[in-house]
Amino acid sequence: MSYGFGKLCKRLVLAVLVLLLLMAGVAAFAEEAPAAFQPIYPLRSDAPALTEYGLLPEDSEEDYYLVIDKEAGEWTYIDHEMFINIRQFKDVVERDRNLIWYETEIKLAPGVKFQTQHANPEHIGRKYLYAHDFARQKQSIFAISDDFYGFRVYAKRRPGVIIQDGVILADDTLSQPHWTLPTYDVIALYGDGSMKTYLAGEIGAEELLAQGATDVWCFGPVLLSNSEIGQQVLEKKFEYINPRQTLGMIEPNHYLIMTVEGRHKDSDGVGLVWCAERMRDLGCTEALNLDGGNSVKLVFMGSLINSDRHYNKENDRTVTSMITLGTFPLETILGEEE
């Protein structure tokens, strides 16, 4: 009798141990499994159901979902490979400044990435276009102004560290960050969709390429590195108000771009502390300040979204290159010329 009871106890103990091990395995898997994608700002009620990755399902009846609503300040494009959601904001921020800005959340399928395109690829920096004309010629779904590398080439200035589509275009930078713009800091995009910022002089093009970088943009300063605000930003070296363009990563294949209007009556512009804090609060871990001023452009489906040129067309600037995503037959949706 006692022997049978002891045997039963051993079996119960063994069963409990097995159950605990199974529960631990399930818990570990749950911790490792990525959470389903949740947009920063909810989509409209008519938006289609998305995959856990934030894209249209392969069996979707539609090829894409599109919203263009200037009055509501909302522009959205989603297909099987990319999620792009642009929101406009108007508020009074630090020091009672009026500000208009745009937050673009982007989620890309593995292997889909940003492309830097040039108005004249054979002679970089030798041709300039208005941003909306540029995007229309390239049939780009989404395009922003970049690090203005082409201008530095054209003006025979130090180019910095530049890699595009796995090819080193320039590797001439400073030994440490500059105290004026550009600071020559960089942000690198890797093949796994991750991004990492580096200070000027911290890393060279060959090492970045060896690490798996596919593209590197050079301007600066670093806004965020490992979720920490960059030292030059903290020292408030760039707190003069200006239009701003930033590029950052929330997690691999999940990005945030901030476009800030300035130099007109409805939007003063802003310094970089506000930009860095805002991007960090929205979940960015890495972010770089790109070229600012009147060169700042945000184009969606061939139309300029940020409205600086509508306030002062004479002060509008053309661009020689842009960071783009996707292609679309723009003539099917474009209205009258701007």
mmCIF file of C-alpha atoms in Angstrom:
data_model
loop_
_atom_site.group_PDB
_atom_site.id
_atom_site.type_symbol
_atom_site.label_atom_id
_atom_site.label_comp_id
_atom_site.label_asym_id
_atom_site.label_seq_id
_atom_site.Cartn_x
_atom_site.Cartn_y
_atom_site.Cartn_z
ATOM 1 C CA MET A 1 0.000 0.000 0.000
ATOM 2 C CA SER A 2 2.748 2.446 0.986
ATOM 3 C CA TYR A 3 4.797 1.344 -2.011
ATOM 4 C CA GLY A 4 1.937 2.167 -4.415
ATOM 5 C CA PHE A 5 1.367 5.507 -2.772
ATOM 6 C CA GLY A 6 5.037 6.418 -3.066
ATOM 7 C CA LYS A 7 5.043 5.474 -6.754
ATOM 8 C CA LEU A 8 1.990 7.633 -7.337
ATOM 9 C CA CYS A 9 3.656 10.575 -5.613
ATOM 10 C CA LYS A 10 6.714 10.250 -7.835
ATOM 11 C CA ARG A 11 4.508 10.259 -10.924
ATOM 12 C CA LEU A 12 2.661 13.337 -9.710
ATOM 13 C CA VAL A 13 5.933 15.146 -9.009
ATOM 14 C CA LEU A 14 7.232 14.202 -12.474
ATOM 15 C CA ALA A 15 4.007 15.395 -14.092
ATOM 16 C CA VAL A 16 4.215 18.708 -12.249
ATOM 17 C CA LEU A 17 7.837 19.183 -13.330
ATOM 18 C CA VAL A 18 6.946 18.471 -16.956
ATOM 19 C CA LEU A 19 4.041 20.914 -16.756
ATOM 20 C CA LEU A 20 6.256 23.612 -15.252
ATOM 21 C CA LEU A 21 8.837 23.100 -18.000
ATOM 22 C CA LEU A 22 6.146 23.364 -20.666
ATOM 23 C CA MET A 23 4.768 26.535 -19.093
ATOM 24 C CA ALA A 24 8.253 28.028 -18.952
ATOM 25 C CA GLY A 25 8.773 27.216 -22.630
ATOM 26 C CA VAL A 26 5.471 28.826 -23.601
ATOM 27 C CA ALA A 27 6.317 31.918 -21.534
ATOM 28 C CA ALA A 28 9.757 32.187 -23.139
ATOM 29 C CA PHE A 29 8.231 31.856 -26.600
ATOM 30 C CA ALA A 30 5.670 34.527 -25.770
ATOM 31 C CA GLU A 31 8.462 36.862 -24.651
ATOM 32 C CA GLU A 32 10.411 36.272 -27.854
ATOM 33 C CA ALA A 33 7.435 36.474 -30.229
ATOM 34 C CA PRO A 34 7.063 40.001 -31.609
ATOM 35 C CA ALA A 35 3.915 41.838 -30.650
ATOM 36 C CA ALA A 36 1.387 42.605 -33.366
ATOM 37 C CA PHE A 37 1.965 45.973 -35.026
ATOM 38 C CA GLN A 38 -0.057 48.839 -33.594
ATOM 39 C CA PRO A 39 0.077 52.181 -35.450
ATOM 40 C CA ILE A 40 1.003 55.225 -33.395
ATOM 41 C CA TYR A 41 -2.238 56.836 -34.556
ATOM 42 C CA PRO A 42 -5.338 54.682 -35.212
ATOM 43 C CA LEU A 43 -6.472 54.250 -38.789
ATOM 44 C CA ARG A 44 -9.925 55.178 -40.050
ATOM 45 C CA SER A 45 -12.904 52.905 -39.470
ATOM 46 C CA ASP A 46 -12.949 51.943 -43.157
ATOM 47 C CA ALA A 47 -9.326 50.745 -43.093
ATOM 48 C CA PRO A 48 -8.844 47.067 -43.993
ATOM 49 C CA ALA A 49 -7.744 44.437 -41.504
ATOM 50 C CA LEU A 50 -3.958 44.231 -41.502
ATOM 51 C CA THR A 51 -1.531 41.427 -40.793
ATOM 52 C CA GLU A 52 0.288 41.306 -37.467
ATOM 53 C CA TYR A 53 3.137 42.970 -39.345
ATOM 54 C CA GLY A 54 0.925 45.942 -40.277
ATOM 55 C CA LEU A 55 0.487 45.227 -43.981
ATOM 56 C CA LEU A 56 -2.323 44.125 -46.283
ATOM 57 C CA PRO A 57 -2.865 40.341 -46.262
ATOM 58 C CA GLU A 58 -1.795 38.518 -49.408
ATOM 59 C CA ASP A 59 -5.401 37.432 -50.023
ATOM 60 C CA SER A 60 -6.726 40.992 -49.745
ATOM 61 C CA GLU A 61 -9.287 41.919 -52.407
ATOM 62 C CA GLU A 62 -7.583 45.300 -52.851
ATOM 63 C CA ASP A 63 -4.001 45.924 -53.934
ATOM 64 C CA TYR A 64 -3.666 48.970 -51.686
ATOM 65 C CA TYR A 65 -5.458 51.255 -49.242
ATOM 66 C CA LEU A 66 -5.159 55.008 -49.833
ATOM 67 C CA VAL A 67 -6.261 58.103 -47.913
ATOM 68 C CA ILE A 68 -5.570 61.671 -49.084
ATOM 69 C CA ASP A 69 -7.339 64.124 -46.797
ATOM 70 C CA LYS A 70 -5.574 67.475 -46.602
ATOM 71 C CA GLU A 71 -8.371 69.037 -44.551
ATOM 72 C CA ALA A 72 -8.050 66.362 -41.858
ATOM 73 C CA GLY A 73 -4.255 66.370 -42.120
ATOM 74 C CA GLU A 74 -4.080 62.668 -42.931
ATOM 75 C CA TRP A 75 -2.344 60.783 -45.721
ATOM 76 C CA THR A 76 -2.111 56.976 -45.709
ATOM 77 C CA TYR A 77 -0.874 54.275 -48.071
ATOM 78 C CA ILE A 78 -0.801 50.561 -47.239
ATOM 79 C CA ASP A 79 -0.073 47.604 -49.498
ATOM 80 C CA HIS A 80 1.521 44.178 -49.114
ATOM 81 C CA GLU A 81 5.003 45.639 -48.590
ATOM 82 C CA MET A 82 4.661 49.030 -46.921
ATOM 83 C CA PHE A 83 2.652 50.990 -44.405
ATOM 84 C CA ILE A 84 2.894 54.788 -44.612
ATOM 85 C CA ASN A 85 0.813 57.018 -42.351
ATOM 86 C CA ILE A 86 1.348 60.798 -42.304
ATOM 87 C CA ARG A 87 -0.364 63.024 -39.743
ATOM 88 C CA GLN A 88 -0.307 66.811 -39.558
ATOM 89 C CA PHE A 89 -0.209 68.644 -36.226
ATOM 90 C CA LYS A 90 -0.655 72.294 -35.283
ATOM 91 C CA ASP A 91 0.148 73.534 -31.799
ATOM 92 C CA VAL A 92 1.878 76.170 -29.715
ATOM 93 C CA VAL A 93 5.124 74.671 -28.410
ATOM 94 C CA GLU A 94 8.144 75.869 -26.474
ATOM 95 C CA ARG A 95 8.459 79.633 -25.942
ATOM 96 C CA ASP A 96 4.932 80.173 -27.310
ATOM 97 C CA ARG A 97 5.940 79.311 -30.838
ATOM 98 C CA ASN A 98 3.333 78.412 -33.440
ATOM 99 C CA LEU A 99 4.283 75.161 -35.074
ATOM 100 C CA ILE A 100 3.037 72.957 -37.910
ATOM 101 C CA TRP A 101 4.673 69.583 -38.241
ATOM 102 C CA TYR A 102 4.136 66.145 -39.749
ATOM 103 C CA GLU A 103 4.857 62.725 -38.315
ATOM 104 C CA THR A 104 5.287 59.924 -40.835
ATOM 105 C CA GLU A 105 5.152 56.396 -39.454
ATOM 106 C CA ILE A 106 6.506 53.756 -41.811
ATOM 107 C CA LYS A 107 6.505 49.954 -41.545
ATOM 108 C CA LEU A 108 8.218 47.938 -44.262
ATOM 109 C CA ALA A 109 8.276 44.269 -45.113
ATOM 110 C CA PRO A 110 11.713 42.622 -44.752
ATOM 111 C CA GLY A 111 13.861 43.428 -47.764
ATOM 112 C CA VAL A 112 11.969 46.620 -48.659
ATOM 113 C CA LYS A 113 13.992 49.756 -47.987
ATOM 114 C CA PHE A 114 14.419 53.455 -48.571
ATOM 115 C CA GLN A 115 16.069 54.530 -51.823
ATOM 116 C CA THR A 116 18.072 57.695 -52.445
ATOM 117 C CA GLN A 117 17.358 58.890 -55.972
ATOM 118 C CA HIS A 118 19.162 61.641 -57.863
ATOM 119 C CA ALA A 119 17.848 64.076 -60.428
ATOM 120 C CA ASN A 120 20.967 63.341 -62.463
ATOM 121 C CA PRO A 121 22.443 59.965 -61.396
ATOM 122 C CA GLU A 122 25.286 60.198 -63.920
ATOM 123 C CA HIS A 123 26.418 63.586 -62.595
ATOM 124 C CA ILE A 124 25.315 63.861 -58.970
ATOM 125 C CA GLY A 125 24.481 67.417 -57.923
ATOM 126 C CA ARG A 126 24.274 68.729 -61.495
ATOM 127 C CA LYS A 127 20.491 68.929 -61.774
ATOM 128 C CA TYR A 128 17.847 70.391 -59.450
ATOM 129 C CA LEU A 129 14.066 70.004 -59.470
ATOM 130 C CA TYR A 130 11.153 71.136 -57.345
ATOM 131 C CA ALA A 131 10.413 68.298 -54.935
ATOM 132 C CA HIS A 132 6.939 67.484 -56.287
ATOM 133 C CA ASP A 133 8.257 67.452 -59.871
ATOM 134 C CA PHE A 134 11.096 65.195 -58.743
ATOM 135 C CA ALA A 135 8.708 62.731 -57.071
ATOM 136 C CA ARG A 136 6.381 62.718 -60.069
ATOM 137 C CA GLN A 137 9.215 61.968 -62.460
ATOM 138 C CA LYS A 138 10.282 59.054 -60.276
ATOM 139 C CA GLN A 139 6.622 57.998 -59.718
ATOM 140 C CA SER A 140 7.408 57.841 -55.987
ATOM 141 C CA ILE A 141 4.687 57.077 -53.455
ATOM 142 C CA PHE A 142 6.628 58.882 -50.736
ATOM 143 C CA ALA A 143 9.633 61.197 -50.863
ATOM 144 C CA ILE A 144 11.489 63.494 -48.477
ATOM 145 C CA SER A 145 14.441 65.811 -48.761
ATOM 146 C CA ASP A 146 17.653 64.185 -47.592
ATOM 147 C CA ASP A 147 21.157 65.033 -46.387
ATOM 148 C CA PHE A 148 21.873 67.308 -49.399
ATOM 149 C CA TYR A 149 24.933 65.232 -50.256
ATOM 150 C CA GLY A 150 24.527 66.130 -53.933
ATOM 151 C CA PHE A 151 24.833 69.833 -53.137
ATOM 152 C CA ARG A 152 28.087 69.227 -51.268
ATOM 153 C CA VAL A 153 29.427 67.389 -54.316
ATOM 154 C CA TYR A 154 28.330 70.199 -56.624
ATOM 155 C CA ALA A 155 29.820 72.876 -54.341
ATOM 156 C CA LYS A 156 33.056 70.886 -53.936
ATOM 157 C CA ARG A 157 32.591 70.612 -50.172
ATOM 158 C CA ARG A 158 33.548 67.736 -47.931
ATOM 159 C CA PRO A 159 30.951 65.029 -48.736
ATOM 160 C CA GLY A 160 31.117 62.933 -45.543
ATOM 161 C CA VAL A 161 30.438 59.187 -45.388
ATOM 162 C CA ILE A 162 27.864 58.185 -48.013
ATOM 163 C CA ILE A 163 26.705 54.698 -49.014
ATOM 164 C CA GLN A 164 23.808 54.080 -51.376
ATOM 165 C CA ASP A 165 22.485 50.631 -52.315
ATOM 166 C CA GLY A 166 25.603 48.966 -50.962
ATOM 167 C CA VAL A 167 28.012 51.196 -52.910
ATOM 168 C CA ILE A 168 30.408 53.632 -51.236
ATOM 169 C CA LEU A 169 30.001 57.037 -52.873
ATOM 170 C CA ALA A 170 32.098 59.033 -50.414
ATOM 171 C CA ASP A 171 34.347 58.458 -47.406
ATOM 172 C CA ASP A 172 35.715 61.891 -46.588
ATOM 173 C CA THR A 173 34.567 63.125 -43.204
ATOM 174 C CA LEU A 174 35.709 64.935 -40.057
ATOM 175 C CA SER A 175 37.584 63.391 -37.152
ATOM 176 C CA GLN A 176 34.905 64.664 -34.760
ATOM 177 C CA PRO A 177 31.499 66.375 -35.031
ATOM 178 C CA HIS A 178 31.470 69.928 -36.364
ATOM 179 C CA TRP A 179 29.885 72.726 -34.332
ATOM 180 C CA THR A 180 27.982 74.037 -37.368
ATOM 181 C CA LEU A 181 25.697 72.190 -39.778
ATOM 182 C CA PRO A 182 26.348 69.699 -41.096
ATOM 183 C CA THR A 183 28.081 68.121 -38.131
ATOM 184 C CA TYR A 184 28.917 65.133 -40.378
ATOM 185 C CA ASP A 185 27.243 62.601 -38.081
ATOM 186 C CA VAL A 186 25.585 59.721 -39.927
ATOM 187 C CA ILE A 187 22.713 57.275 -39.744
ATOM 188 C CA ALA A 188 23.253 53.836 -41.277
ATOM 189 C CA LEU A 189 20.551 51.521 -42.618
ATOM 190 C CA TYR A 190 21.386 47.811 -42.432
ATOM 191 C CA GLY A 191 20.131 44.856 -44.409
ATOM 192 C CA ASP A 192 17.990 43.625 -41.521
ATOM 193 C CA GLY A 193 16.059 46.903 -41.500
ATOM 194 C CA SER A 194 17.801 48.305 -38.421
ATOM 195 C CA MET A 195 19.338 51.781 -38.196
ATOM 196 C CA LYS A 196 22.245 53.083 -36.139
ATOM 197 C CA THR A 197 23.612 56.595 -35.654
ATOM 198 C CA TYR A 198 27.327 57.412 -35.388
ATOM 199 C CA LEU A 199 29.234 60.569 -34.608
ATOM 200 C CA ALA A 200 31.543 62.094 -37.194
ATOM 201 C CA GLY A 201 34.880 60.305 -37.180
ATOM 202 C CA GLU A 202 33.511 57.343 -35.221
ATOM 203 C CA ILE A 203 33.301 54.931 -38.172
ATOM 204 C CA GLY A 204 34.292 54.821 -41.825
ATOM 205 C CA ALA A 205 32.524 53.655 -44.961
ATOM 206 C CA GLU A 206 34.475 50.388 -45.335
ATOM 207 C CA GLU A 207 33.666 49.324 -41.770
ATOM 208 C CA LEU A 208 30.009 50.240 -42.209
ATOM 209 C CA LEU A 209 29.858 48.233 -45.412
ATOM 210 C CA ALA A 210 31.517 45.266 -43.697
ATOM 211 C CA GLN A 211 28.894 45.471 -40.961
ATOM 212 C CA GLY A 212 26.130 45.126 -43.534
ATOM 213 C CA ALA A 213 25.109 48.754 -44.075
ATOM 214 C CA THR A 214 23.232 49.242 -47.338
ATOM 215 C CA ASP A 215 22.736 53.002 -47.074
ATOM 216 C CA VAL A 216 24.299 55.809 -45.029
ATOM 217 C CA TRP A 217 23.084 59.406 -44.840
ATOM 218 C CA CYS A 218 25.366 62.127 -43.509
ATOM 219 C CA PHE A 219 24.268 65.397 -41.916
ATOM 220 C CA GLY A 220 23.588 65.629 -38.179
ATOM 221 C CA PRO A 221 23.691 66.121 -35.377
ATOM 222 C CA VAL A 222 22.646 62.803 -33.845
ATOM 223 C CA LEU A 223 19.242 63.293 -32.222
ATOM 224 C CA LEU A 224 18.980 59.867 -30.593
ATOM 225 C CA SER A 225 21.385 56.990 -30.006
ATOM 226 C CA ASN A 226 20.203 53.986 -28.005
ATOM 227 C CA SER A 227 17.221 56.137 -26.955
ATOM 228 C CA GLU A 228 19.537 58.797 -25.495
ATOM 229 C CA ILE A 229 19.497 62.370 -26.802
ATOM 230 C CA GLY A 230 22.702 63.367 -28.591
ATOM 231 C CA GLN A 231 25.250 65.391 -26.656
ATOM 232 C CA GLN A 232 25.363 68.332 -29.087
ATOM 233 C CA VAL A 233 21.577 68.566 -28.899
ATOM 234 C CA LEU A 234 21.679 68.520 -25.088
ATOM 235 C CA GLU A 235 24.256 71.299 -25.169
ATOM 236 C CA LYS A 236 21.679 73.331 -27.137
ATOM 237 C CA LYS A 237 24.071 74.192 -29.923
ATOM 238 C CA PHE A 238 21.270 74.085 -32.508
ATOM 239 C CA GLU A 239 18.340 75.748 -30.788
ATOM 240 C CA TYR A 240 17.732 78.428 -33.413
ATOM 241 C CA ILE A 241 14.289 77.974 -34.951
ATOM 242 C CA ASN A 242 14.139 76.460 -38.425
ATOM 243 C CA PRO A 243 12.209 74.079 -40.645
ATOM 244 C CA ARG A 244 13.469 70.579 -39.775
ATOM 245 C CA GLN A 245 13.624 67.101 -41.284
ATOM 246 C CA THR A 246 14.508 64.049 -39.200
ATOM 247 C CA LEU A 247 14.895 60.337 -39.890
ATOM 248 C CA GLY A 248 14.633 57.742 -37.128
ATOM 249 C CA MET A 249 14.004 54.113 -36.239
ATOM 250 C CA ILE A 250 11.543 52.743 -33.709
ATOM 251 C CA GLU A 251 12.649 49.151 -34.330
ATOM 252 C CA PRO A 252 13.982 47.306 -37.401
ATOM 253 C CA ASN A 253 11.729 47.948 -40.429
ATOM 254 C CA HIS A 254 9.685 50.442 -38.363
ATOM 255 C CA TYR A 255 10.590 54.091 -38.832
ATOM 256 C CA LEU A 256 9.497 57.617 -37.959
ATOM 257 C CA ILE A 257 10.131 60.771 -39.966
ATOM 258 C CA MET A 258 9.373 64.223 -38.609
ATOM 259 C CA THR A 259 8.932 67.187 -40.953
ATOM 260 C CA VAL A 260 8.648 70.641 -39.369
ATOM 261 C CA GLU A 261 7.481 73.751 -41.186
ATOM 262 C CA GLY A 262 9.021 77.146 -40.452
ATOM 263 C CA ARG A 263 9.877 80.638 -41.648
ATOM 264 C CA HIS A 264 6.268 81.652 -42.269
ATOM 265 C CA LYS A 265 3.450 83.287 -40.316
ATOM 266 C CA ASP A 266 1.727 80.049 -39.265
ATOM 267 C CA SER A 267 4.816 78.101 -38.209
ATOM 268 C CA ASP A 268 7.962 79.542 -36.675
ATOM 269 C CA GLY A 269 10.111 76.425 -36.831
ATOM 270 C CA VAL A 270 11.817 74.820 -33.870
ATOM 271 C CA GLY A 271 15.155 73.851 -32.343
ATOM 272 C CA LEU A 272 16.515 70.328 -32.162
ATOM 273 C CA VAL A 273 15.828 69.621 -28.478
ATOM 274 C CA TRP A 274 12.105 69.574 -29.176
ATOM 275 C CA CYS A 275 12.603 67.307 -32.206
ATOM 276 C CA ALA A 276 14.735 64.829 -30.260
ATOM 277 C CA GLU A 277 12.359 64.719 -27.301
ATOM 278 C CA ARG A 278 9.322 64.297 -29.531
ATOM 279 C CA MET A 279 10.870 61.425 -31.484
ATOM 280 C CA ARG A 280 12.011 59.710 -28.293
ATOM 281 C CA ASP A 281 8.540 60.046 -26.780
ATOM 282 C CA LEU A 282 7.074 58.396 -29.881
ATOM 283 C CA GLY A 283 9.349 55.383 -29.456
ATOM 284 C CA CYS A 284 12.401 56.155 -31.581
ATOM 285 C CA THR A 285 15.714 54.714 -30.449
ATOM 286 C CA GLU A 286 17.935 56.096 -33.241
ATOM 287 C CA ALA A 287 17.464 59.372 -35.116
ATOM 288 C CA LEU A 288 19.456 61.870 -37.170
ATOM 289 C CA ASN A 289 18.778 65.458 -38.140
ATOM 290 C CA LEU A 290 18.782 65.843 -41.925
ATOM 291 C CA ASP A 291 19.174 69.019 -43.986
ATOM 292 C CA GLY A 292 16.757 71.731 -42.831
ATOM 293 C CA GLY A 293 15.667 75.219 -43.849
ATOM 294 C CA ASN A 294 13.739 75.837 -47.053
ATOM 295 C CA SER A 295 15.066 72.579 -48.494
ATOM 296 C CA VAL A 296 12.755 70.570 -46.211
ATOM 297 C CA LYS A 297 10.245 68.700 -48.364
ATOM 298 C CA LEU A 298 7.597 66.049 -47.754
ATOM 299 C CA VAL A 299 5.891 64.652 -50.865
ATOM 300 C CA PHE A 300 3.099 62.064 -50.968
ATOM 301 C CA MET A 301 1.689 60.676 -54.209
ATOM 302 C CA GLY A 302 3.378 63.439 -56.186
ATOM 303 C CA SER A 303 1.954 66.331 -54.131
ATOM 304 C CA LEU A 304 3.904 68.535 -51.747
ATOM 305 C CA ILE A 305 2.492 68.097 -48.235
ATOM 306 C CA ASN A 306 4.457 70.662 -46.211
ATOM 307 C CA SER A 307 3.323 74.039 -47.434
ATOM 308 C CA ASP A 308 6.361 76.298 -47.172
ATOM 309 C CA ARG A 309 6.381 77.039 -50.911
ATOM 310 C CA HIS A 310 2.734 78.112 -50.829
ATOM 311 C CA TYR A 311 3.663 80.901 -48.416
ATOM 312 C CA ASN A 312 6.756 82.089 -50.254
ATOM 313 C CA LYS A 313 7.345 80.519 -53.659
ATOM 314 C CA GLU A 314 10.206 82.889 -54.365
ATOM 315 C CA ASN A 315 12.076 81.428 -51.403
ATOM 316 C CA ASP A 316 11.349 77.823 -52.334
ATOM 317 C CA ARG A 317 14.348 75.618 -53.008
ATOM 318 C CA THR A 318 14.850 72.843 -55.499
ATOM 319 C CA VAL A 319 16.491 69.545 -54.588
ATOM 320 C CA THR A 320 18.995 67.366 -56.358
ATOM 321 C CA SER A 321 18.119 64.115 -54.570
ATOM 322 C CA MET A 322 15.411 62.640 -52.341
ATOM 323 C CA ILE A 323 14.836 59.634 -50.100
ATOM 324 C CA THR A 324 11.947 57.709 -51.654
ATOM 325 C CA LEU A 325 9.686 54.716 -51.106
ATOM 326 C CA GLY A 326 7.720 52.722 -53.661
ATOM 327 C CA THR A 327 6.270 53.565 -57.055
ATOM 328 C CA PHE A 328 2.728 54.282 -58.184
ATOM 329 C CA PRO A 329 1.065 55.428 -61.439
ATOM 330 C CA LEU A 330 0.670 58.961 -60.125
ATOM 331 C CA GLU A 331 -1.213 60.226 -63.177
ATOM 332 C CA THR A 332 -4.209 58.165 -61.997
ATOM 333 C CA ILE A 333 -4.692 60.277 -58.861
ATOM 334 C CA LEU A 334 -3.032 63.649 -59.488
ATOM 335 C CA GLY A 335 -5.331 66.602 -59.922
ATOM 336 C CA GLU A 336 -4.409 70.010 -61.206
ATOM 337 C CA GLU A 337 -0.798 71.035 -61.256
ATOM 338 C CA GLU A 338 0.382 72.935 -58.176
#
